[in-house]
Amino acid sequence: MKYNKINGQHFLSMVTNASIRLENEKAYVDSLNVFPVPDGDTGTNMSMTFTAAVDEVRNSKSTNIGEVSKVLAKGALMGARGNSGVILSQIFRGIAKGLEGKEEVNAYEFALSLLEGSKSAYRAVMRPTEGTILTVIREVGEKTTEYHTDDVTDLMEKVVTFADETLEKTPELLPQLKAANVVDSGGMGLLVILKGMYEALESGFKMAEKVEQKSFEEYVAARDTHTEITFGYCTEFIVLAKPENDSFRDYLESMGDSIVYVAFDDILKIHVHTDNPGLVLAEAAKMGELTKIKIENMREQHRNLQDTPDVHMEAPKSEPVVEAVKEKYAFISVSMGEGIREVFEDLGVSYVISGGQTMNPSTQDIVKAVESANAEHIFILPNNKNIIMAANQAKDISGKDVYVIPTKTIPQGVAALTAFNPEAAVETNYDALLASISTVKSGSVTYAVRDTEIEGMAVKQGDYLGLLESKIKVVKRDLYPLVDELIDTMVDEDSSSITLFYGEDVNEEEFTQFLSELEEKYEDLDVMSVAGKQPLYYFIIAVE
C-alpha cells in the first residue's frame, strides 16, 4: 500500500512487525557466527534488545512519530545486550533524533532519519569496522537520501534492497567472513528488521505470526540470592517527570533495598524491594504521573519455587530502615558457571551477574547492579568482549563513579581482582587493574557446530576447538590431546602457574587422570583446577 506520510502509530506497527520477524529468525542470525562455536548470539542479543524497545512503546496511543521513536530508543538503550544490541540501540537513537519534534514524516524525512541512525552508530564505536552492521546502515542511510519518491512504502522497499546488496558485499570487506562463507550476522539482523518494517507497510499493517521459541534465562544480580527475603514486594514503575534533585532516591533508600534509580530525559525508572509499595507509589506520585506499575510478592514467589506450604507472615515492622554504611569500593562481575561465580565472590565481588556467551546481560541489568552497589567507587568486570559496550553504556547512564575494566575473559577478570588494593586510591587501582589484563593468557576449549575452514585449518562438525584469547589455535577429534597441545602453546619460560576451570560436561575421572599427567609434565609450575561448572566450554584455562 502507498503511504505519502507515516505517523507514530504507523511507525509503531512497523517496528512491532520487525520485532516479531527478528524473534522468528534469531536462530538463523545466530548461526552466521564466523567461528563455528556453539555460542553464536548476535541474533539473540539483537532480538532481546529490540523486543525490550518495542515493549517500552507497545501500548502507546500517540500518533506523534517523534514521541514514539524517542520512547522506542530509550527502551532499546536500556535493553541493549551485547555489542550488536548496543549498536542497534544507537541506530534507533539516531533515528529518533532525526524524527524529533515531528508529528508525521514523508519519505525523504524518514530517509534522513535513517542517515542519522548511521551517524549515531558510528559515533558509538571507537574503532568502526567496515563489513559489519555499521556498513549496512551507512549504505542504507546514504543511498536512501539520494532516492527520490513520495511513497514511504516504496522507500522502504529500496531500503531493503540497499541493505541486502550491502550485506552481500560484507565478505569482500572482512576476510574472516569470506573464509567462513557467511555474511555479517549483525548486518543480517538489521536486514531482518528493515524487512519487517517494509512488510508492515506493504501489507497494510498486517502483523507477522509468531513462531514458538524456547525461552532464554533471565539475568539477575547476585544480591537477591539469599533464601531469606528482607523486603517482601518487588516494586517497579516509571514516573513521567524529570526529578529536580535526589531526594526521592534518598527516600527509597529508607524504604527498602535493591534500588534501581535511572533518570533519562523526562522519565524516571524505579525498581525497589520494599515492605510498603503503597507508600512508595504515593510519594512518587507527588513528582508526576505514574505508569508501568508492577508489584510482585517475592515471599510468595519464593514459597512457590521451593514448593513449601504457606506460612504465616508477620505484618511489616514500621521502624525506619537503617541505611548501610557506604563502602569505598564495590565490584560487579559477569560470569557463567556456578563454580566461577563462587571464585569471584570469594575474591570480593559484590554483585555477580549471570551471563557470558549466549547470555549477555542487558544495559539495564548492569545499571541495576550499579545502582544497588552502596559504594563510592564501582569497578565493572565484563569478562567478555561482547559485554564491554553495554557496561560502558551502563556507566554513562548510572551517574555514579563507575570504572569499566575491559576484561574479555574470565582469567583476565580474576587477574584484575588479584591486582586490587583496597587501601590504594581509585586512580592507582584503575591503572593496576588495567595493567593486570596483560599478565595472563586465556585459553578455552569447546566444540565445532559446523564444517568450515579457519585460517587454513579444516574444521569438521564435532571437532574439539582450542582457542587462545579469541583465535582458534588447535583443532582435534580427541579432547585431552587438544587441551595438552593448547597449554603447550600458552606456557613459556616466564610462566609460573596453570589454572583450569572445568565445565559441567567434563568427566571428572578422566580429568583427574589428565591433571595428574599435567602436574608431572609441568612440575616447576603451580597446576590448579577449579570446578567452574560453565556450560558449552569444557575448559577455560589461565596461564600466568
Coordinates of C-alpha atoms in Angstrom, one line a residue:
M1 CA 0.0 0.0 0.0
K2 CA 1.1 3.6 -0.7
Y3 CA 1.8 5.9 2.2
N4 CA 2.8 9.5 1.5
K5 CA 3.4 10.1 5.2
I6 CA 3.7 7.9 8.3
N7 CA 2.8 8.9 11.9
G8 CA 3.6 7.4 15.3
Q9 CA 1.1 4.6 15.1
H10 CA 2.4 3.6 11.6
F11 CA 5.9 3.6 12.9
L12 CA 4.8 1.5 16.0
S13 CA 3.3 -1.1 13.7
M14 CA 6.4 -1.2 11.6
V15 CA 8.8 -1.8 14.5
T16 CA 6.4 -4.3 16.1
N17 CA 6.3 -6.4 13.0
A18 CA 10.1 -6.1 12.7
S19 CA 10.4 -7.4 16.3
I20 CA 8.3 -10.4 15.5
R21 CA 10.3 -11.2 12.4
L22 CA 13.6 -10.9 14.2
E23 CA 12.4 -13.1 17.1
N24 CA 11.4 -15.7 14.5
E25 CA 14.7 -15.6 12.7
K26 CA 17.2 -15.0 15.5
A27 CA 18.4 -18.6 15.4
Y28 CA 19.4 -18.2 11.8
V29 CA 21.2 -14.9 12.6
D30 CA 23.0 -16.7 15.4
S31 CA 24.2 -19.4 13.0
L32 CA 26.1 -16.9 11.0
N33 CA 28.8 -16.6 13.7
V34 CA 32.2 -16.5 12.0
F35 CA 33.6 -19.1 14.4
P36 CA 31.9 -22.5 14.4
V37 CA 31.5 -22.5 18.2
P38 CA 28.1 -23.3 19.9
D39 CA 27.6 -19.8 21.4
G40 CA 26.8 -17.5 18.4
D41 CA 24.5 -15.0 20.0
T42 CA 24.1 -12.0 17.6
G43 CA 20.6 -12.8 16.7
T44 CA 19.6 -13.5 20.3
N45 CA 21.1 -10.2 21.5
M46 CA 19.5 -8.1 18.8
S47 CA 16.1 -9.7 19.3
M48 CA 16.1 -9.3 23.0
T49 CA 17.3 -5.6 22.6
F50 CA 14.6 -4.9 20.0
T51 CA 11.9 -6.7 21.9
A52 CA 12.7 -4.6 25.0
A53 CA 12.5 -1.5 22.8
V54 CA 9.1 -2.4 21.4
D55 CA 7.7 -3.4 24.8
E56 CA 8.6 0.0 26.1
V57 CA 6.3 1.7 23.5
R58 CA 3.8 -1.1 22.7
N59 CA 0.8 0.4 24.4
S60 CA 1.4 3.9 23.1
K61 CA -1.6 5.7 21.6
S62 CA 0.4 8.6 20.3
T63 CA 0.3 9.5 16.6
N64 CA 3.4 11.7 17.0
I65 CA 6.2 9.8 15.3
G66 CA 8.8 11.9 17.2
E67 CA 7.4 10.9 20.6
V68 CA 7.0 7.2 19.7
S69 CA 10.5 6.9 18.3
K70 CA 12.0 8.6 21.4
V71 CA 10.4 6.1 23.8
L72 CA 11.4 3.2 21.5
A73 CA 15.0 4.5 21.6
K74 CA 15.0 4.6 25.4
G75 CA 13.7 1.1 25.6
A76 CA 16.5 -0.1 23.2
L77 CA 19.1 1.7 25.2
M78 CA 18.1 0.1 28.5
G79 CA 17.5 -3.3 26.9
A80 CA 20.7 -3.4 24.8
R81 CA 22.6 -6.8 25.1
G82 CA 26.0 -7.5 23.5
N83 CA 27.8 -5.3 21.1
S84 CA 25.2 -5.9 18.3
G85 CA 22.4 -4.8 20.7
V86 CA 24.3 -1.7 21.8
I87 CA 24.9 -0.7 18.1
L88 CA 21.3 -1.4 17.3
S89 CA 20.1 0.8 20.2
Q90 CA 22.4 3.6 18.9
I91 CA 20.9 3.2 15.3
F92 CA 17.4 3.8 16.7
R93 CA 18.6 6.5 19.0
G94 CA 19.8 8.3 15.8
I95 CA 16.6 7.6 14.0
A96 CA 14.7 9.2 17.0
K97 CA 16.9 12.2 16.7
G98 CA 16.0 12.5 13.0
L99 CA 12.3 12.3 13.8
E100 CA 12.4 14.6 16.8
G101 CA 9.6 17.1 17.0
K102 CA 7.6 15.6 14.1
E103 CA 4.0 14.5 14.1
E104 CA 4.4 12.7 10.8
V105 CA 7.1 12.4 8.1
N106 CA 7.3 11.9 4.4
A107 CA 9.7 9.6 2.6
Y108 CA 12.6 12.0 2.4
E109 CA 12.3 12.9 6.0
F110 CA 12.3 9.3 7.0
A111 CA 15.3 8.6 4.8
L112 CA 17.1 11.5 6.7
S113 CA 16.3 9.8 10.0
L114 CA 18.0 6.6 8.8
L115 CA 21.1 8.6 7.9
E116 CA 21.0 10.0 11.5
G117 CA 20.8 6.4 12.7
S118 CA 24.0 5.6 10.8
K119 CA 25.9 8.6 12.2
S120 CA 24.8 7.7 15.8
A121 CA 26.0 4.1 15.4
Y122 CA 29.4 5.2 14.1
R123 CA 29.9 7.6 16.9
A124 CA 29.2 4.9 19.5
V125 CA 32.0 2.6 18.2
M126 CA 35.6 3.6 19.0
R127 CA 37.1 1.8 16.1
P128 CA 34.4 1.2 13.4
T129 CA 35.0 -1.9 11.3
E130 CA 33.7 -2.0 7.7
G131 CA 31.9 -5.2 6.6
T132 CA 29.6 -5.1 9.6
I133 CA 26.2 -3.8 10.6
L134 CA 27.8 -0.3 10.5
T135 CA 28.5 -0.6 6.8
V136 CA 24.9 -1.8 6.2
I137 CA 23.2 1.1 8.0
R138 CA 25.6 3.6 6.5
E139 CA 25.0 2.5 2.9
V140 CA 21.2 2.5 3.6
G141 CA 21.3 6.0 5.0
E142 CA 23.4 7.4 2.2
K143 CA 21.6 5.7 -0.7
T144 CA 18.0 6.4 0.6
T145 CA 18.6 10.1 0.9
E146 CA 19.6 10.1 -2.7
Y147 CA 16.5 8.2 -3.8
H148 CA 13.5 10.3 -4.8
T149 CA 10.0 9.1 -4.1
D150 CA 6.8 10.4 -2.5
D151 CA 5.8 6.9 -1.2
V152 CA 7.3 5.7 2.2
T153 CA 6.5 2.1 1.2
D154 CA 8.5 2.4 -2.0
L155 CA 11.3 4.0 0.0
M156 CA 11.4 1.1 2.5
E157 CA 11.4 -1.4 -0.4
K158 CA 14.6 0.3 -1.6
V159 CA 15.9 0.3 1.9
V160 CA 15.7 -3.4 2.0
T161 CA 17.3 -3.7 -1.5
F162 CA 20.2 -1.4 -0.5
A163 CA 20.7 -3.3 2.8
D164 CA 20.6 -6.7 1.1
E165 CA 23.1 -5.6 -1.6
T166 CA 25.5 -4.2 1.0
L167 CA 25.2 -7.3 3.2
E168 CA 26.2 -9.5 0.2
K169 CA 29.4 -7.4 0.0
T170 CA 30.4 -7.8 3.6
P171 CA 32.5 -11.0 2.9
E172 CA 34.6 -8.9 0.5
L173 CA 35.3 -6.3 3.2
L174 CA 36.0 -8.7 6.0
P175 CA 38.3 -11.7 5.2
Q176 CA 37.0 -13.6 8.2
L177 CA 33.5 -13.6 6.7
K178 CA 34.8 -14.8 3.4
A179 CA 36.8 -17.6 4.9
A180 CA 33.8 -18.8 6.9
N181 CA 31.5 -18.4 3.9
V182 CA 29.0 -16.2 5.8
V183 CA 27.7 -12.7 5.7
D184 CA 27.9 -10.4 8.7
S185 CA 25.4 -11.6 11.4
G186 CA 24.7 -8.1 12.7
G187 CA 24.0 -6.9 9.2
M188 CA 21.7 -9.8 8.7
G189 CA 19.8 -8.9 11.9
L190 CA 19.4 -5.4 10.7
L191 CA 18.2 -6.6 7.3
V192 CA 15.5 -8.7 9.1
I193 CA 14.4 -5.6 11.0
L194 CA 14.2 -3.5 7.9
K195 CA 12.3 -6.2 6.0
G196 CA 9.8 -6.4 8.9
M197 CA 9.3 -2.7 8.8
Y198 CA 8.7 -2.7 5.0
E199 CA 6.4 -5.7 5.1
A200 CA 4.2 -3.9 7.7
L201 CA 3.7 -1.0 5.2
E202 CA 3.3 -3.2 2.2
S203 CA 0.7 -5.4 3.8
G204 CA -1.4 -2.5 5.2
F205 CA 0.0 -3.3 8.7
K206 CA -0.9 -7.0 8.9
M207 CA 1.4 -8.4 11.6
A208 CA 3.6 -11.5 11.0
E209 CA 2.8 -14.6 13.0
K210 CA 5.0 -15.5 15.9
V211 CA 6.8 -18.8 15.8
E212 CA 7.2 -20.6 19.2
Q213 CA 10.7 -20.1 20.5
K214 CA 12.4 -21.6 23.6
S215 CA 12.7 -19.1 26.4
F216 CA 16.0 -17.6 27.5
E217 CA 17.2 -17.5 31.1
E218 CA 16.8 -14.2 32.9
Y219 CA 19.9 -12.4 34.1
V220 CA 19.8 -11.3 37.7
A221 CA 22.4 -9.8 40.0
A222 CA 23.7 -11.9 42.9
R223 CA 22.3 -9.6 45.6
D224 CA 19.0 -11.4 45.7
T225 CA 20.3 -15.0 46.0
H226 CA 19.7 -15.3 49.8
T227 CA 16.9 -17.5 50.8
E228 CA 15.8 -15.0 53.5
I229 CA 13.9 -12.1 51.8
T230 CA 14.3 -8.9 53.7
F231 CA 11.7 -6.9 51.9
G232 CA 8.6 -8.6 50.5
Y233 CA 7.5 -6.7 47.4
C234 CA 9.4 -6.2 44.2
T235 CA 8.0 -2.8 43.1
E236 CA 8.7 -1.3 39.6
F237 CA 7.3 1.8 37.9
I238 CA 8.0 4.8 35.8
V239 CA 7.5 8.4 36.8
L240 CA 6.7 10.7 33.8
A241 CA 8.7 13.6 35.2
K242 CA 12.3 14.8 35.5
P243 CA 13.4 14.8 39.1
E244 CA 14.6 18.1 40.4
N245 CA 17.0 16.5 42.9
D246 CA 18.0 13.2 44.5
S247 CA 15.6 13.5 47.5
F248 CA 13.4 10.7 46.1
R249 CA 16.5 8.4 45.8
D250 CA 17.2 9.1 49.5
Y251 CA 13.6 8.3 50.3
L252 CA 13.8 4.9 48.5
E253 CA 16.9 4.0 50.5
S254 CA 15.0 4.5 53.7
M255 CA 12.2 2.2 52.4
G256 CA 14.0 -0.8 51.1
D257 CA 16.9 -2.2 49.1
S258 CA 17.8 -3.5 45.5
I259 CA 17.2 0.0 44.3
V260 CA 17.4 1.0 40.7
Y261 CA 17.0 4.7 40.0
V262 CA 17.5 5.7 36.4
A263 CA 16.7 9.2 35.2
F264 CA 16.6 9.6 31.5
D265 CA 15.3 12.8 29.9
D266 CA 11.8 13.3 31.3
I267 CA 11.3 9.8 32.7
L268 CA 12.4 8.2 35.9
K269 CA 12.6 4.4 36.1
I270 CA 12.4 2.9 39.6
H271 CA 12.9 -0.6 41.0
V272 CA 12.9 -1.2 44.7
H273 CA 12.3 -4.1 47.1
T274 CA 10.1 -2.8 50.0
D275 CA 7.5 -3.8 52.5
N276 CA 5.4 -0.7 51.8
P277 CA 4.8 -0.4 48.0
G278 CA 1.8 1.8 48.5
L279 CA 3.7 4.4 50.4
V280 CA 6.5 4.4 47.8
L281 CA 4.0 4.9 45.0
A282 CA 2.2 7.7 46.9
E283 CA 5.5 9.5 47.4
A284 CA 6.4 9.0 43.7
A285 CA 3.1 10.4 42.5
K286 CA 4.0 13.7 44.1
M287 CA 6.6 14.1 41.3
G288 CA 4.4 13.2 38.3
E289 CA 2.2 10.7 36.6
L290 CA 3.0 7.0 37.2
T291 CA 3.0 4.3 34.6
K292 CA 4.2 0.7 34.0
I293 CA 3.4 -0.2 37.7
K294 CA 4.3 -3.8 38.7
I295 CA 4.2 -5.2 42.2
E296 CA 5.2 -8.8 43.0
N297 CA 5.1 -10.6 46.3
M298 CA 8.6 -12.2 46.4
R299 CA 7.9 -14.2 49.5
E300 CA 5.0 -15.9 47.7
Q301 CA 7.2 -16.5 44.7
H302 CA 9.9 -18.0 46.8
R303 CA 7.4 -20.4 48.5
N304 CA 6.1 -21.5 45.2
L305 CA 9.6 -22.1 43.8
Q306 CA 10.5 -24.1 46.9
D307 CA 7.2 -25.9 46.8
T308 CA 6.7 -25.3 50.5
P309 CA 3.4 -24.9 52.3
D310 CA 2.2 -21.4 53.0
V311 CA 3.3 -20.0 56.4
H312 CA 2.1 -17.1 58.5
M313 CA 3.9 -13.8 57.8
E314 CA 4.1 -11.1 60.4
A315 CA 2.9 -7.6 59.5
P316 CA 5.8 -5.5 58.3
K317 CA 7.5 -3.5 61.0
S318 CA 7.1 0.2 60.9
E319 CA 10.6 1.1 62.2
P320 CA 12.7 3.0 59.6
V321 CA 15.4 1.1 57.8
V322 CA 18.9 1.9 59.0
E323 CA 21.0 2.9 56.0
A324 CA 24.0 0.7 55.4
V325 CA 27.4 2.3 55.7
K326 CA 28.8 3.2 52.2
E327 CA 31.9 1.2 51.3
K328 CA 34.8 2.7 49.5
Y329 CA 34.8 0.1 46.7
A330 CA 32.5 -2.4 45.1
F331 CA 33.0 -4.8 42.2
I332 CA 30.5 -6.0 39.6
S333 CA 31.4 -9.0 37.6
V334 CA 29.8 -11.1 34.8
S335 CA 30.4 -14.8 34.8
M336 CA 28.9 -18.1 33.7
G337 CA 29.0 -21.2 35.8
E338 CA 28.3 -21.7 39.5
G339 CA 31.9 -22.5 40.3
I340 CA 33.3 -19.4 38.6
R341 CA 30.7 -17.3 40.3
E342 CA 31.9 -18.6 43.7
V343 CA 35.5 -17.7 42.7
F344 CA 34.5 -14.1 42.0
E345 CA 32.5 -13.9 45.3
D346 CA 35.5 -15.3 47.2
L347 CA 37.7 -12.6 45.7
G348 CA 35.4 -9.9 46.9
V349 CA 32.9 -9.2 44.1
S350 CA 29.8 -7.7 45.5
Y351 CA 27.4 -8.4 42.6
V352 CA 27.9 -11.3 40.1
I353 CA 25.6 -11.0 37.1
S354 CA 25.0 -14.4 35.5
G355 CA 26.0 -14.2 31.9
G356 CA 28.6 -14.6 29.2
Q357 CA 28.5 -16.1 25.8
T358 CA 24.9 -16.6 24.6
M359 CA 23.7 -14.9 27.8
N360 CA 24.8 -11.3 27.5
P361 CA 23.3 -9.2 30.2
S362 CA 21.5 -6.0 29.1
T363 CA 22.5 -2.5 29.9
Q364 CA 19.6 -2.3 32.4
D365 CA 20.9 -5.5 34.2
I366 CA 24.2 -3.8 34.7
V367 CA 22.6 -0.5 35.7
K368 CA 20.6 -2.4 38.3
A369 CA 23.7 -3.8 39.8
V370 CA 25.5 -0.4 39.8
E371 CA 22.5 1.3 41.4
S372 CA 22.4 -1.4 44.1
A373 CA 26.1 -1.0 44.9
N374 CA 26.5 1.1 48.1
A375 CA 30.0 2.3 47.4
E376 CA 31.9 5.4 46.4
H377 CA 33.7 3.8 43.5
I378 CA 32.5 0.9 41.4
F379 CA 34.5 -1.3 39.1
I380 CA 32.8 -3.4 36.4
L381 CA 34.5 -6.5 35.0
P382 CA 32.6 -7.6 31.8
N383 CA 34.9 -10.7 31.3
N384 CA 33.6 -10.9 27.7
K385 CA 34.4 -8.6 24.7
N386 CA 30.7 -8.7 23.8
I387 CA 29.6 -7.1 27.1
I388 CA 32.1 -4.2 27.3
M389 CA 29.9 -1.8 25.2
A390 CA 26.9 -2.5 27.4
A391 CA 29.0 -2.0 30.5
N392 CA 30.2 1.4 29.2
Q393 CA 26.6 2.4 28.3
A394 CA 25.5 1.5 31.9
K395 CA 28.4 3.6 33.2
D396 CA 27.2 6.6 31.3
I397 CA 23.6 6.2 32.4
S398 CA 24.2 5.5 36.1
G399 CA 25.5 8.8 37.3
K400 CA 27.8 7.1 39.8
D401 CA 31.6 6.9 39.9
V402 CA 32.0 3.8 37.7
Y403 CA 35.1 2.3 36.1
V404 CA 34.8 -0.3 33.4
I405 CA 37.9 -2.6 33.2
P406 CA 37.7 -4.1 29.7
T407 CA 38.3 -7.7 30.7
K408 CA 37.5 -10.0 27.8
T409 CA 37.9 -13.4 29.6
I410 CA 37.3 -15.0 33.0
P411 CA 41.1 -15.3 33.6
Q412 CA 41.5 -11.6 33.0
G413 CA 38.8 -10.8 35.5
V414 CA 40.4 -13.0 38.1
A415 CA 43.8 -11.4 37.4
A416 CA 42.3 -7.9 37.8
L417 CA 40.8 -8.8 41.2
T418 CA 44.1 -10.1 42.5
A419 CA 45.7 -6.8 41.5
F420 CA 43.3 -4.8 43.6
N421 CA 44.5 -3.0 46.7
P422 CA 41.6 -1.8 49.0
E423 CA 43.9 0.7 50.6
A424 CA 45.0 2.4 47.4
A425 CA 43.5 5.4 45.7
V426 CA 40.9 4.8 43.0
E427 CA 43.2 6.1 40.2
T428 CA 46.0 3.8 41.3
N429 CA 43.7 0.8 41.4
Y430 CA 42.3 1.6 38.0
D431 CA 45.8 1.7 36.5
A432 CA 46.8 -1.5 38.3
L433 CA 43.6 -3.4 37.1
L434 CA 44.1 -2.3 33.5
A435 CA 47.8 -3.4 33.6
S436 CA 46.8 -6.8 35.1
I437 CA 45.0 -7.8 31.9
S438 CA 48.2 -8.3 30.0
T439 CA 49.7 -10.5 32.8
V440 CA 47.5 -13.6 32.0
K441 CA 47.0 -15.7 28.9
S442 CA 43.5 -17.0 28.3
G443 CA 42.6 -20.3 26.6
S444 CA 39.3 -22.1 26.2
V445 CA 38.1 -25.4 24.8
T446 CA 34.7 -26.0 23.1
Y447 CA 33.4 -27.9 20.0
A448 CA 32.5 -27.1 16.4
V449 CA 28.9 -26.9 15.4
R450 CA 29.5 -26.9 11.6
D451 CA 32.1 -27.6 9.0
T452 CA 34.3 -24.7 8.0
E453 CA 37.8 -23.5 7.4
I454 CA 39.5 -21.0 9.8
E455 CA 42.9 -19.5 8.9
G456 CA 43.9 -22.5 6.9
M457 CA 42.6 -25.1 9.4
A458 CA 39.9 -27.5 8.3
V459 CA 37.2 -27.8 10.9
K460 CA 34.6 -30.6 11.0
Q461 CA 31.4 -30.6 12.9
G462 CA 32.0 -32.2 16.3
D463 CA 35.8 -31.4 16.4
Y464 CA 37.2 -30.0 19.6
L465 CA 38.5 -26.5 19.3
G466 CA 41.2 -24.9 21.4
L467 CA 41.1 -21.1 21.4
L468 CA 43.9 -18.8 22.6
E469 CA 42.3 -15.5 23.5
S470 CA 39.7 -15.3 20.7
K471 CA 41.6 -17.2 18.0
I472 CA 41.3 -20.9 17.2
K473 CA 44.8 -22.4 17.6
V474 CA 44.2 -26.2 17.8
V475 CA 41.6 -28.5 16.2
K476 CA 41.4 -32.2 17.1
R477 CA 39.0 -35.1 17.4
D478 CA 40.2 -36.0 20.8
L479 CA 39.7 -33.8 23.9
Y480 CA 42.7 -34.2 26.1
P481 CA 45.4 -34.3 23.4
L482 CA 43.9 -30.9 22.3
V483 CA 44.0 -29.5 25.8
D484 CA 47.6 -30.6 26.2
E485 CA 48.6 -29.0 22.9
L486 CA 46.8 -25.8 23.7
I487 CA 48.5 -25.5 27.1
D488 CA 51.8 -26.1 25.3
T489 CA 51.2 -23.0 23.1
M490 CA 50.4 -20.9 26.2
V491 CA 53.3 -21.8 28.5
D492 CA 56.7 -20.1 28.1
E493 CA 59.8 -19.6 30.2
D494 CA 58.1 -16.8 32.2
S495 CA 55.1 -18.9 33.2
S496 CA 54.6 -19.7 36.8
S497 CA 51.1 -21.2 37.0
I498 CA 48.3 -23.0 35.1
T499 CA 44.7 -22.9 36.2
L500 CA 42.0 -25.0 34.6
F501 CA 38.3 -24.1 35.1
Y502 CA 36.5 -27.3 34.1
G503 CA 32.9 -27.2 32.8
E504 CA 29.7 -29.1 33.6
D505 CA 30.2 -31.6 30.8
V506 CA 33.7 -32.8 31.8
N507 CA 34.1 -36.4 33.1
E508 CA 35.8 -35.9 36.5
E509 CA 37.6 -39.2 36.5
E510 CA 39.1 -38.6 33.1
F511 CA 40.1 -35.1 34.1
T512 CA 41.7 -36.2 37.3
Q513 CA 44.0 -38.6 35.3
F514 CA 44.8 -35.8 32.9
L515 CA 45.5 -33.3 35.7
S516 CA 48.0 -35.8 37.3
E517 CA 49.9 -36.1 34.0
L518 CA 49.8 -32.3 33.6
E519 CA 51.3 -31.8 37.1
E520 CA 54.1 -34.2 36.2
K521 CA 54.8 -32.5 32.9
Y522 CA 54.9 -29.0 34.4
E523 CA 56.5 -29.9 37.7
D524 CA 58.1 -26.4 38.1
L525 CA 54.7 -24.7 37.7
D526 CA 51.7 -24.5 40.0
V527 CA 48.9 -26.5 38.4
M528 CA 45.5 -25.8 39.8
S529 CA 41.9 -26.8 38.9
V530 CA 38.5 -25.3 39.7
A531 CA 35.1 -26.8 39.1
G532 CA 33.8 -23.9 37.1
K533 CA 30.6 -25.7 36.0
Q534 CA 30.4 -23.5 33.0
P535 CA 28.2 -24.5 30.0
L536 CA 29.5 -25.1 26.4
Y537 CA 33.2 -24.7 27.3
Y538 CA 34.9 -27.9 28.6
F539 CA 37.8 -25.8 29.9
I540 CA 38.7 -22.2 30.5
I541 CA 42.5 -22.0 31.0
A542 CA 44.6 -19.3 32.6
V543 CA 48.4 -19.3 32.3
E544 CA 50.3 -16.6 34.3

